[in-house]
PDB file of C-alpha atoms in Angstrom:
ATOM      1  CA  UNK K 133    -192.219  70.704 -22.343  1.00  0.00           C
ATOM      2  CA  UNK K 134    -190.417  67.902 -20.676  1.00  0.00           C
ATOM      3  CA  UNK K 135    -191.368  64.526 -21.340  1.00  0.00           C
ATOM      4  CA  UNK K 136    -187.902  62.452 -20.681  1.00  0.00           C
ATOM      5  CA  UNK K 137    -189.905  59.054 -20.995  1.00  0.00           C
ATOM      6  CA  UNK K 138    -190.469  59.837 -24.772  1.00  0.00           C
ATOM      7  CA  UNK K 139    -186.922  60.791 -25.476  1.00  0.00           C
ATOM      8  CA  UNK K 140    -187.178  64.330 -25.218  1.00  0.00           C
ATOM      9  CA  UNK K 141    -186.026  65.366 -21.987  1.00  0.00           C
ATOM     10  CA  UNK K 142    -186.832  69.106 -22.642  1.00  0.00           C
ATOM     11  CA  UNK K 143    -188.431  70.858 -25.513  1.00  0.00           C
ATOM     12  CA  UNK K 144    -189.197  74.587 -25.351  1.00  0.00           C
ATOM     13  CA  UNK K 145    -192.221  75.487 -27.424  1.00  0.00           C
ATOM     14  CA  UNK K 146    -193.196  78.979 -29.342  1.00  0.00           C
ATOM     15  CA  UNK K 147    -196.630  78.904 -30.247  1.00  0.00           C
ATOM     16  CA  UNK K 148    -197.211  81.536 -33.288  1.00  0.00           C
ATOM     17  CA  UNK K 149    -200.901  82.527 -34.060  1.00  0.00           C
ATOM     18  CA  UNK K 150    -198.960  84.974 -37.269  1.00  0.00           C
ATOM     19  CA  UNK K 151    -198.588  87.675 -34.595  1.00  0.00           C
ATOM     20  CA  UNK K 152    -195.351  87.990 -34.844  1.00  0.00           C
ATOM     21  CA  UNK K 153    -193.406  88.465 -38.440  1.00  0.00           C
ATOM     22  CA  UNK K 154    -190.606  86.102 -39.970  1.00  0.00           C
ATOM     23  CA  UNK K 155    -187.779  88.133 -38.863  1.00  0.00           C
ATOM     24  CA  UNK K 156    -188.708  88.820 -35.286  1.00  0.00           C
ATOM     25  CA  UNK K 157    -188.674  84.648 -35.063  1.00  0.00           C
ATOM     26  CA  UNK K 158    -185.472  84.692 -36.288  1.00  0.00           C
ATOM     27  CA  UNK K 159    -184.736  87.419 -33.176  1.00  0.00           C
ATOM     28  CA  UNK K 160    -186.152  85.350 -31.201  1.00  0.00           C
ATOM     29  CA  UNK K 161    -183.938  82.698 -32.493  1.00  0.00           C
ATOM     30  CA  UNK K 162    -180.504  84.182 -32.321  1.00  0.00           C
ATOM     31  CA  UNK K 163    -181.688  85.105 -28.551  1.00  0.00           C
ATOM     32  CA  UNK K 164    -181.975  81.408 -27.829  1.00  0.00           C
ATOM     33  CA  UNK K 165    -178.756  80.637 -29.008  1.00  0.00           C
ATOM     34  CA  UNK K 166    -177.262  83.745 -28.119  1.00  0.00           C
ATOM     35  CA  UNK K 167    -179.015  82.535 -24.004  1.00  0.00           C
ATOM     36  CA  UNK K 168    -177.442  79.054 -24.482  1.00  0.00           C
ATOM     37  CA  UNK K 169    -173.722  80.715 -24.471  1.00  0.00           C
ATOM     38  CA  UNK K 170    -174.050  82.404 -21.476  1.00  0.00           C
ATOM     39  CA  UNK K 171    -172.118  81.419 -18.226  1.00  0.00           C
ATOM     40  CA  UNK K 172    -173.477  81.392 -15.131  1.00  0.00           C
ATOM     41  CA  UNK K 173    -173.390  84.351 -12.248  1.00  0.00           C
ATOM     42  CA  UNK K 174    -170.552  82.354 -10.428  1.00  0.00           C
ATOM     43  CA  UNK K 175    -168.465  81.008 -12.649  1.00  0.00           C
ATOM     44  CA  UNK K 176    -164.821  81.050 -11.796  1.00  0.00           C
ATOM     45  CA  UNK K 177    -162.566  84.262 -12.986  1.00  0.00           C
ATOM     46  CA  UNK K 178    -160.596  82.211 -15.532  1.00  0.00           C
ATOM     47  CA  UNK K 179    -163.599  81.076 -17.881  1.00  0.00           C
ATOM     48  CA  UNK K 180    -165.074  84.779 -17.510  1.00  0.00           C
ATOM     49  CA  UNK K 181    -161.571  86.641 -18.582  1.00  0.00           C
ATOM     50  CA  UNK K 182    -161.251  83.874 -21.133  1.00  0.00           C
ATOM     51  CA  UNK K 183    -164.244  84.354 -22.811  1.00  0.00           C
ATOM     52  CA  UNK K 184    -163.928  87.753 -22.828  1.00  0.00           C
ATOM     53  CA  UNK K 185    -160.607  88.191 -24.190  1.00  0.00           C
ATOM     54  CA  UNK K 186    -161.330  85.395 -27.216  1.00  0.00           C
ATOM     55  CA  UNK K 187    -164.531  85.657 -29.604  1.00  0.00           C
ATOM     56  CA  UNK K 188    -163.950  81.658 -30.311  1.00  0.00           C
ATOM     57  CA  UNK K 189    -163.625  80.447 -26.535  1.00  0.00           C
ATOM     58  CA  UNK K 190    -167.151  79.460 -25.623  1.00  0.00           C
ATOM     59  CA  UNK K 191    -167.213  77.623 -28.603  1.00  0.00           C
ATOM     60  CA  UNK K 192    -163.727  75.920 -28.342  1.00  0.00           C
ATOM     61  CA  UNK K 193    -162.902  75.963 -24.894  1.00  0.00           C
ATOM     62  CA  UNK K 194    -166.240  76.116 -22.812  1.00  0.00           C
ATOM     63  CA  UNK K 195    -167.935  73.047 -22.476  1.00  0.00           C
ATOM     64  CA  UNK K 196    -171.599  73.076 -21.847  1.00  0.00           C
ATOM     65  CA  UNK K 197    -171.621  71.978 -18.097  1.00  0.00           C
ATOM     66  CA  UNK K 198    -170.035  75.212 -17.564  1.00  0.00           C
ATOM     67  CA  UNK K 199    -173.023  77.621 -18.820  1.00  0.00           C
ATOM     68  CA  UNK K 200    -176.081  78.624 -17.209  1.00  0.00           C
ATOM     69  CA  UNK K 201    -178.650  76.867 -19.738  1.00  0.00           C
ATOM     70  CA  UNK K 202    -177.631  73.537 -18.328  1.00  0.00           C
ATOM     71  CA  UNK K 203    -178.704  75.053 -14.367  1.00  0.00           C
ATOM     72  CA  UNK K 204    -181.887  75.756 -15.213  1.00  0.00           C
ATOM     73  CA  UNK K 205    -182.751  72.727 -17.990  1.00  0.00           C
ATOM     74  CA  UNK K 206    -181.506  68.817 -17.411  1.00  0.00           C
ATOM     75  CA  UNK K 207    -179.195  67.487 -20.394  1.00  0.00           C
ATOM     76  CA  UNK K 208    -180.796  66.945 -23.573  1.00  0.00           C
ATOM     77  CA  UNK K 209    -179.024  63.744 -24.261  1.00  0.00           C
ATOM     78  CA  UNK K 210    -177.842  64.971 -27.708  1.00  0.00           C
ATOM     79  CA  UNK K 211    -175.479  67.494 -28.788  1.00  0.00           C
ATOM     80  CA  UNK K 212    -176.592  70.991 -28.976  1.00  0.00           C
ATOM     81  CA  UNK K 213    -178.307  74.081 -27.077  1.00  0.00           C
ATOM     82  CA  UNK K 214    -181.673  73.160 -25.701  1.00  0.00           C
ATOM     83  CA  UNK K 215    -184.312  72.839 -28.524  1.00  0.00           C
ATOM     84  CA  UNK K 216    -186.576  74.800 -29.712  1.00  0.00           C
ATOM     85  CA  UNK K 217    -190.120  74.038 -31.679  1.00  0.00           C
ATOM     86  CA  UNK K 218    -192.003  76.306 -33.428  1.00  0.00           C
ATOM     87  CA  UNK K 219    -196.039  75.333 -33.470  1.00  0.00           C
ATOM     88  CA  UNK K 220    -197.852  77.633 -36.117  1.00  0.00           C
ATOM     89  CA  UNK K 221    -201.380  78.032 -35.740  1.00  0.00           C
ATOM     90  CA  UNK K 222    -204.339  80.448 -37.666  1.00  0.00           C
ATOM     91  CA  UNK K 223    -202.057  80.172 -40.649  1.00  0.00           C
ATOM     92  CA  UNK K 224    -202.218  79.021 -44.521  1.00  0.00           C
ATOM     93  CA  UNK K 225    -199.573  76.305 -45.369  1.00  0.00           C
ATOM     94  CA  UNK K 226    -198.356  79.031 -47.718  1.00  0.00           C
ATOM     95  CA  UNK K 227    -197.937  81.419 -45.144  1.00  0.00           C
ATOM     96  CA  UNK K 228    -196.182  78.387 -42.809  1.00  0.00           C
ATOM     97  CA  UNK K 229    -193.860  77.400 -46.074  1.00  0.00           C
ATOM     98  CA  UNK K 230    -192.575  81.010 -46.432  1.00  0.00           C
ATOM     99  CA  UNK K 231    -191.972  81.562 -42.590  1.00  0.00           C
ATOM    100  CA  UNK K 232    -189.989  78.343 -42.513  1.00  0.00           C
ATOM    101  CA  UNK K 233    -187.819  79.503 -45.372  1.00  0.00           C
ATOM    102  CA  UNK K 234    -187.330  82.632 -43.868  1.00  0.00           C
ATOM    103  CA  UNK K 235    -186.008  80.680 -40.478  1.00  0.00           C
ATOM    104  CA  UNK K 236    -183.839  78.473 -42.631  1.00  0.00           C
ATOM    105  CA  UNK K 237    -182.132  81.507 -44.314  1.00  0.00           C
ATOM    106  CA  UNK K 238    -181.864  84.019 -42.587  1.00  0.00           C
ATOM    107  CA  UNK K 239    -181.599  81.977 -38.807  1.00  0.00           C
ATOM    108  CA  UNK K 240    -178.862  79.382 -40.540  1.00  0.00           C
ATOM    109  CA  UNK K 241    -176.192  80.747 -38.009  1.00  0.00           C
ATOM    110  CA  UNK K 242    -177.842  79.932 -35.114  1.00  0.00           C
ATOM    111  CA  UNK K 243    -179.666  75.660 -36.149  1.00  0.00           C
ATOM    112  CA  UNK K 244    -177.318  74.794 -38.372  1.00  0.00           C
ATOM    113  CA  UNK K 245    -174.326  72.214 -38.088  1.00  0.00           C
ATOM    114  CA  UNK K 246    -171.190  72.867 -38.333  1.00  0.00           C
ATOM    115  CA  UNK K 247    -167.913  70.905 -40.557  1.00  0.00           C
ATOM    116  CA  UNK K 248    -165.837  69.116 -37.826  1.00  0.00           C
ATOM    117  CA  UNK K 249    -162.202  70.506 -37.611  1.00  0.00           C
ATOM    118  CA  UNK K 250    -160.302  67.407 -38.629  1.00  0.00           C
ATOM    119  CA  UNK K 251    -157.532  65.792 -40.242  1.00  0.00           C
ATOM    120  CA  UNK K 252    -159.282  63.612 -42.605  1.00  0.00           C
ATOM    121  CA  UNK K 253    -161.884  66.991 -43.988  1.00  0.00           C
ATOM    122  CA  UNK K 254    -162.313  64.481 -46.999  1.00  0.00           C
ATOM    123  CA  UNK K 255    -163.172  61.259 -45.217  1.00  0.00           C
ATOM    124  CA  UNK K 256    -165.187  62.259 -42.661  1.00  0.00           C
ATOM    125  CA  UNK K 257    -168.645  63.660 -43.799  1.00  0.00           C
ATOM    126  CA  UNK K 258    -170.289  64.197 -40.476  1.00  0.00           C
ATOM    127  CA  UNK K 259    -171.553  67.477 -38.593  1.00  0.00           C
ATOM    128  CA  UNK K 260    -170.305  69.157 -36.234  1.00  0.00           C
ATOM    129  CA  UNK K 261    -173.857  70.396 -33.836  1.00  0.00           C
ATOM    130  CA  UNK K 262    -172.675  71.237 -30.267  1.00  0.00           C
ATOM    131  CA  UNK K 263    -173.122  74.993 -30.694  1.00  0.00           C
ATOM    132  CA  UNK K 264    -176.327  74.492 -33.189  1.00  0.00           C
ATOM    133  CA  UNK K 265    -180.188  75.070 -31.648  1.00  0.00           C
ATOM    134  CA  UNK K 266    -181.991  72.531 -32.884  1.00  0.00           C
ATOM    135  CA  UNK K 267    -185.437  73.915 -34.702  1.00  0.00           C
ATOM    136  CA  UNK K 268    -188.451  71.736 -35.736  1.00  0.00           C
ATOM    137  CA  UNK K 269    -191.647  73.113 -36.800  1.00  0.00           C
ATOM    138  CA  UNK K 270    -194.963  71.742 -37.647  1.00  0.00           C
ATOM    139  CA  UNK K 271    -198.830  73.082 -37.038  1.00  0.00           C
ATOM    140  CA  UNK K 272    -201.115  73.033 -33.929  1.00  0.00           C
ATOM    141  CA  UNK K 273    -203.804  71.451 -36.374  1.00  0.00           C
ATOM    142  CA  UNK K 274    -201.233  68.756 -37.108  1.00  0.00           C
ATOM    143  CA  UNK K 275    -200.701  67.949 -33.507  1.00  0.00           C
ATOM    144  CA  UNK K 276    -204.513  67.893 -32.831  1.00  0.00           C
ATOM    145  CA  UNK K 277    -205.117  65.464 -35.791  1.00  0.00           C
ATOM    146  CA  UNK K 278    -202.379  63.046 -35.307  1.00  0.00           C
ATOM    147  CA  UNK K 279    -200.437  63.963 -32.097  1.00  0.00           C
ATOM    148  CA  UNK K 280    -197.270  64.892 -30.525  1.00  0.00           C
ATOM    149  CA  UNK K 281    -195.809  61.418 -31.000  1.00  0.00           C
ATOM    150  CA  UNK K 282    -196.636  61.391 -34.876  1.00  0.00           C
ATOM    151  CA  UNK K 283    -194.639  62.015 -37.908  1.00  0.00           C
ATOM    152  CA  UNK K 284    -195.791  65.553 -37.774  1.00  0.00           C
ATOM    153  CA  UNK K 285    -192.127  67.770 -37.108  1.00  0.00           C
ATOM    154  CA  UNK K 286    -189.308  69.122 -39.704  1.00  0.00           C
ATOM    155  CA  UNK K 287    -186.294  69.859 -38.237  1.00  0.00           C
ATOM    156  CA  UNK K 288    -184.803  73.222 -40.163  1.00  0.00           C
ATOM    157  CA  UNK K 289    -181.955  71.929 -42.571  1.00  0.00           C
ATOM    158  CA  UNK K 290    -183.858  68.650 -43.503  1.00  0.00           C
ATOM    159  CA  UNK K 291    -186.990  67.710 -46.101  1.00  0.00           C
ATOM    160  CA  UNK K 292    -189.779  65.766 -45.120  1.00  0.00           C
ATOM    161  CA  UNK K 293    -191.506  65.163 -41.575  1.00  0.00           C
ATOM    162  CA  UNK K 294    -190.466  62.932 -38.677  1.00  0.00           C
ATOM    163  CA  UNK K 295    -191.350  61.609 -35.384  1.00  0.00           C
ATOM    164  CA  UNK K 296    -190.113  64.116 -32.450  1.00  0.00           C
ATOM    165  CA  UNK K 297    -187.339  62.006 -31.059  1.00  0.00           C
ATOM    166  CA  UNK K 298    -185.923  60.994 -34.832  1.00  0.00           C
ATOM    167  CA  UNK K 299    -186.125  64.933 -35.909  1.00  0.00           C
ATOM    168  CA  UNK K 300    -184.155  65.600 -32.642  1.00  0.00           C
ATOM    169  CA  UNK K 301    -181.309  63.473 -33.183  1.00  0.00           C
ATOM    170  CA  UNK K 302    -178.884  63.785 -35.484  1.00  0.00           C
ATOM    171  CA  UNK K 303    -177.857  60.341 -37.284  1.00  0.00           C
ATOM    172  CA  UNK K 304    -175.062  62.397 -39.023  1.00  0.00           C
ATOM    173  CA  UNK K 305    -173.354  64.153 -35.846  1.00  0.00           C
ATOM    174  CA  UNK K 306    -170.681  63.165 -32.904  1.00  0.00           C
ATOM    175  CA  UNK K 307    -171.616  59.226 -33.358  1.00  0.00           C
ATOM    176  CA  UNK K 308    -170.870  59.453 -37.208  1.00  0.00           C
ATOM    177  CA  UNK K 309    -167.810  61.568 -36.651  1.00  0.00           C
ATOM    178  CA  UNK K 310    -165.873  59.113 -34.317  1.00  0.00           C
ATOM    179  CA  UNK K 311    -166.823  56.619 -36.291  1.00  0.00           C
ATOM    180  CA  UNK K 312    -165.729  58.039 -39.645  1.00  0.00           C
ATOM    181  CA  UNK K 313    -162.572  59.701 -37.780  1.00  0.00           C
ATOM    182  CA  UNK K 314    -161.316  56.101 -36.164  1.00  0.00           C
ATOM    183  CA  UNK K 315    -161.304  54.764 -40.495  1.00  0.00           C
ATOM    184  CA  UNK K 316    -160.079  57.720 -41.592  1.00  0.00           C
ATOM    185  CA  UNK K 317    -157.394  57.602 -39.171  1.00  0.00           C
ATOM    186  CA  UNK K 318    -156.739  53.651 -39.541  1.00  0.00           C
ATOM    187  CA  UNK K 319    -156.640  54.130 -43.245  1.00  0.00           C
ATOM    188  CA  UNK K 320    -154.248  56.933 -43.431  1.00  0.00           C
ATOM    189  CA  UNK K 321    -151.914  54.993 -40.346  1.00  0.00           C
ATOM    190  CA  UNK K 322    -151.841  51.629 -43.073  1.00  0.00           C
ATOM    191  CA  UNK K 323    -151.228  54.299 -46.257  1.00  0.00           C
ATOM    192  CA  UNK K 324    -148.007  55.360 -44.200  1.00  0.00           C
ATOM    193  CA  UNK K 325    -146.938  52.034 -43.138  1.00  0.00           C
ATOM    194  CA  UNK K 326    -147.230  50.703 -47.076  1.00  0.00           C
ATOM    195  CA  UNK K 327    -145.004  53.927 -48.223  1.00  0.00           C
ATOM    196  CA  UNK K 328    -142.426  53.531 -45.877  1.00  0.00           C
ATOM    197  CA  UNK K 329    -142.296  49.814 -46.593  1.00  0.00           C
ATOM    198  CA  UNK K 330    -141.761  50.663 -49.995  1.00  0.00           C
ATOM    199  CA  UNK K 331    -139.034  53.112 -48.942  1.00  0.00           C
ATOM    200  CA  UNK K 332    -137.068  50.010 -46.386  1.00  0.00           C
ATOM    201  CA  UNK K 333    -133.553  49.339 -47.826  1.00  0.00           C
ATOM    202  CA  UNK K 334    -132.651  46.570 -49.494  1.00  0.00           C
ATOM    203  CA  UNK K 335    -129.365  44.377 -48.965  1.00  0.00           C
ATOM    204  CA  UNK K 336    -127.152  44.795 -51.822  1.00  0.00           C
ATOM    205  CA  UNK K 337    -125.196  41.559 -50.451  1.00  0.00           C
ATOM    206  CA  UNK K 338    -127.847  39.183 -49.703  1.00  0.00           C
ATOM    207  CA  UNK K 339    -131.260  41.111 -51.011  1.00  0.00           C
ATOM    208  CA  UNK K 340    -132.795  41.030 -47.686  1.00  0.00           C
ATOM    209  CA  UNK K 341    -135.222  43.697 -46.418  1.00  0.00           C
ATOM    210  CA  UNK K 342    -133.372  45.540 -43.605  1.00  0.00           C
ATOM    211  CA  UNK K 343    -134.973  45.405 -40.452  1.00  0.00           C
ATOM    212  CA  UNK K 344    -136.418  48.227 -38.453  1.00  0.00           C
ATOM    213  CA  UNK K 345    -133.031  48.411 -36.365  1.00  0.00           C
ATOM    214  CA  UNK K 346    -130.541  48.265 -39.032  1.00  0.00           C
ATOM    215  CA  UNK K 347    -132.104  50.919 -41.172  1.00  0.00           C
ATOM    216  CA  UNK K 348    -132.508  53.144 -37.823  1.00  0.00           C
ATOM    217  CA  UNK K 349    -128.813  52.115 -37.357  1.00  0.00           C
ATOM    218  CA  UNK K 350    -127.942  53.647 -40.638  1.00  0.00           C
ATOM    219  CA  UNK K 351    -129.907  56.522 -40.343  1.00  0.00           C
ATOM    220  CA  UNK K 352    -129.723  58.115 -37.107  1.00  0.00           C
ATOM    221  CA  UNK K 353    -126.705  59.987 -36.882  1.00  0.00           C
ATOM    222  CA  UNK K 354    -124.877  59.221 -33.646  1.00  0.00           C
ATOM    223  CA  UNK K 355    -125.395  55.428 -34.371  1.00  0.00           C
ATOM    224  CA  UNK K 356    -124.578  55.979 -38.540  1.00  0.00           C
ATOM    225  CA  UNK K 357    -121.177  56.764 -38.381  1.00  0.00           C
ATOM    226  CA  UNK K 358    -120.489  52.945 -36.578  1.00  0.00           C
ATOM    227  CA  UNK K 359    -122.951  51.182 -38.448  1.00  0.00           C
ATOM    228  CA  UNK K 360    -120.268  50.471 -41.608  1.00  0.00           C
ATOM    229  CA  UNK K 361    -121.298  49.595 -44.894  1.00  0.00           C
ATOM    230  CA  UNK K 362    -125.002  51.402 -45.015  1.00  0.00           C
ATOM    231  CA  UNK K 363    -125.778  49.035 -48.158  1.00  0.00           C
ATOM    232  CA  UNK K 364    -126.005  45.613 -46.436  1.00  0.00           C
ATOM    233  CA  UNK K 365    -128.546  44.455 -43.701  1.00  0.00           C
ATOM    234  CA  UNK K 366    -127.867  43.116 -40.183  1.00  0.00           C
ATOM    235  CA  UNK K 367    -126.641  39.879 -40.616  1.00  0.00           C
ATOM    236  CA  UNK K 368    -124.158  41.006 -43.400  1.00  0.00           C
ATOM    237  CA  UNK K 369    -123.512  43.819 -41.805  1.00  0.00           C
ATOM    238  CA  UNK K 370    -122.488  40.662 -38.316  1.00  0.00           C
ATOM    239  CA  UNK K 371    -120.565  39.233 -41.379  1.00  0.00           C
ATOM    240  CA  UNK K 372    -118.646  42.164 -41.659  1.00  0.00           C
ATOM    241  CA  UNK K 373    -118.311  42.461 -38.317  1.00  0.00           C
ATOM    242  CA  UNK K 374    -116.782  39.069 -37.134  1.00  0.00           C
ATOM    243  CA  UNK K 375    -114.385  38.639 -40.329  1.00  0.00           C
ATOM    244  CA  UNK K 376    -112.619  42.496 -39.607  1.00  0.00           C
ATOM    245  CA  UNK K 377    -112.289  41.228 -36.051  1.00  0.00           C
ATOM    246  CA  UNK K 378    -110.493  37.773 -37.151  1.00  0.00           C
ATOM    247  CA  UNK K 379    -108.536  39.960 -39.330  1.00  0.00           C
ATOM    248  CA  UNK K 380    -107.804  42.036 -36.524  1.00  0.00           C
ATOM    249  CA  UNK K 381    -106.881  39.652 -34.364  1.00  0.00           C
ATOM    250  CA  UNK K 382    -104.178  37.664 -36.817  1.00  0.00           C
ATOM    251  CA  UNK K 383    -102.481  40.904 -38.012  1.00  0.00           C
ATOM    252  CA  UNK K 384    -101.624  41.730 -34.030  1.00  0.00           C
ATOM    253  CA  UNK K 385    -100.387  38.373 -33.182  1.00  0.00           C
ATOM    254  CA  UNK K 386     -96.598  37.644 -32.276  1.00  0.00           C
ATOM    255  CA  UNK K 387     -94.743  36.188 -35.088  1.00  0.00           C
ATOM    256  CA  UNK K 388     -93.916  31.967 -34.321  1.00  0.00           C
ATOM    257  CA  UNK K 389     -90.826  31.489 -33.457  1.00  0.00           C
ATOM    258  CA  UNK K 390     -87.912  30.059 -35.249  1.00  0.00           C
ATOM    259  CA  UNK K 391     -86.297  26.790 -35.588  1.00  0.00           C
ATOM    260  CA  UNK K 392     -83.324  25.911 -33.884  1.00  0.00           C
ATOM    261  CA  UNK K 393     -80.309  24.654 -36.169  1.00  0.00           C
ATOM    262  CA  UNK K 394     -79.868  20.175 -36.148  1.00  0.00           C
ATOM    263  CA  UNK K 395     -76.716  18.707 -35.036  1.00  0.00           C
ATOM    264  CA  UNK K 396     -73.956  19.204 -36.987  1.00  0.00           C
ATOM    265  CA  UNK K 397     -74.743  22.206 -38.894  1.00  0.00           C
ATOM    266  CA  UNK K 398     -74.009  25.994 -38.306  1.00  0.00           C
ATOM    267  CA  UNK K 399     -69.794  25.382 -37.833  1.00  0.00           C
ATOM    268  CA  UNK K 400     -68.809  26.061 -40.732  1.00  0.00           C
ATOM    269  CA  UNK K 401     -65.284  26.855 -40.742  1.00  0.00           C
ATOM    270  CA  UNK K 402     -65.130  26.846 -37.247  1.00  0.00           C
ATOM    271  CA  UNK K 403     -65.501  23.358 -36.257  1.00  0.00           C
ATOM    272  CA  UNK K 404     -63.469  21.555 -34.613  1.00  0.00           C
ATOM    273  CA  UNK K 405     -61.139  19.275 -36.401  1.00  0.00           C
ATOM    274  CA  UNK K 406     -61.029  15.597 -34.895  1.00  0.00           C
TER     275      UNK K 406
END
C-alpha cells in the first residue's frame, strides 16, 4: 500500500484469515527483515567482501541507500526497514491477543529498537530503530468500521491503539537521540570545564588565578623548565622577570672611576722645598 499523501509512503500488508500459525508469522517476519539487509545484484566488490567478512557490517557500515529494499520501495521517511502490517481477519480477539504476543516474543529481534551506542548510555534514553521492521497490527473488521485513517493500529512494543502515521513514527528514536546527545554532551563539556577550574593554580604571591598560558607555561615540559618560580602567576612571574634582569644588568657594569688627587696633596716627602 502506498499512500505518501497520508504519511505513509509505503506500507506492505499481510492479511491473515488464521491460516497460517503464530510462528510461521514470525518466519515470515525474520524474512522481511532478513530481505531488508540484502544488497543489491551490482553493488560494488568492497561492500560485498565487507559484508561478508564481518557479521556487524550491514548494520554498522552499510547504509540503507546501498541495499536492494530501497530499489524496489521509495524512502519511508522514518528510520527503519520498510513496514510491515499485519490485518487479522475470521478471528476471536483472544485468538488476535495471543498471536500478537507470540509476534512480540518470539519476533523481538527483528521490530524491536535498539540502545544507541553512546557516550552519555545514562543521559540519553532514546532508541536506536534503523535496523528494526516496524510491525502494527489491528483487524479487517476494525478497518471496515472505522477506517484506515482511524485509531485502529498497535505498533508491536507499545500498549494501546493509534492512528497509522503516529504508530509509524517513533517520537523516541534519531530526533530524541540528537537531541538528548547535544545536552548530554553540553553538560558533560561544562562538568569538565568546572573541575579543571577548580584544579587552576593559584598565585602564592599575589592570589591570582593563573591564566590559561601561565599554567600551560608551567606544565608543558619544553616551556616548564624556563617558566621559573611555578608558584606565582604571569604578572609575578614579569615581576620576577624584569627585577633579575636589573640585577643582571648592575652586577655586569664597569666599576666608576676614581677621583683624581686636589692640588697640593700626594708629595709627601717628595715635594719640592721652596
Amino acid at each position: 500500500m502506498r499512500a505518501p499523501e497520508a504519511g505513509v509512503p509505503v506500507l506492505l500488508v499481510e492479511i491473515d484469515r488464521r491460516s497460517e500459525d503464530a510462528h510461521s508469522l514470525v518466519v515470515k517476519l525474520r524474512r522481511y527483515w532478513e530481505w531488508g539487509r540484502l544488497l543489491p545484484k551490482d553493488a560494488d566488490k568492497r561492500t560485498v567482501d565487507l559484508v561478508r567478512s564481518r557479521p556487524d557490517a550491514i548494520d554498522q557500515l552499510v547504509d540503507h541507500e546501498q541495499r536492494l529494499w530501497l530499489r524496489v520501495y521509495p524512502p519511508i521517511g522514518r528510520e527503519g526497514l520498510v513496514p510491515v502490517a499485519f490485518v487479522f481477519a475470521d478471528t476471536t480477539t483472544a485468538k488476535v491477543a495471543s498471536t500478537v504476543q507470540v509476534l512480540e516474543e518470539a519476533g523481538r529481534r527483528y521490530w524491536a529498537p535498539r540502545r544507541y551506542d553512546t557516550l552519555y548510555a545514562k543521559a540519553v534514553t532514546a532508541r536506536d530503530y534503523r535496523q528494526a521492521v516496524p510491525i502494527v497490527v489491528t483487524t479487517l473488521e476494525q478497518l471496515t468500521e472505522h477506517g484506515a485513517g482511524a485509531a485502529v493500529w498497535r505498533r508491536l512494543g507499545r500498549t494501546g491503539e493509534q492512528s497509522l502515521t503516529d504508530a509509524l513514527d517513533n517520537p523516541d528514536g534519531h530526533a530524541l537521540y540528537r537531541a538528548q546527545e547535544a545536552r548530554a554532551s553540553a553538560e558533560d563539556r561544562r562538568r569538565r570545564a568546572a573541575q579543571r577550574e577548580a584544579q587552576r593554580p593559584v598565585c602564592r604571591r599575589c592570589g591570582q588565578k593563573f591564566t590559561d598560558e601561565r599554567w600551560e607555561e608551567i606544565t608543558v615540559h619544553r616551556t616548564a623548565v624556563r617558566a621559573g618560580d611555578k608558584s606565582v602567576c604571569g604578572p609575578c612571574r614579569a615581576d620576577d622577570v624584569v627585577r633579575e634582569e636589573a640585577a643582571r644588568l648592575e652586577s655586569a657594569a664597569p666599576p666608576e672611576p676614581q677621583d683624581e688627587p686636589g692640588p697640593g696633596r700626594g708629595r709627601g716627602w717628595f715635594r719640592r722645598r721652596a
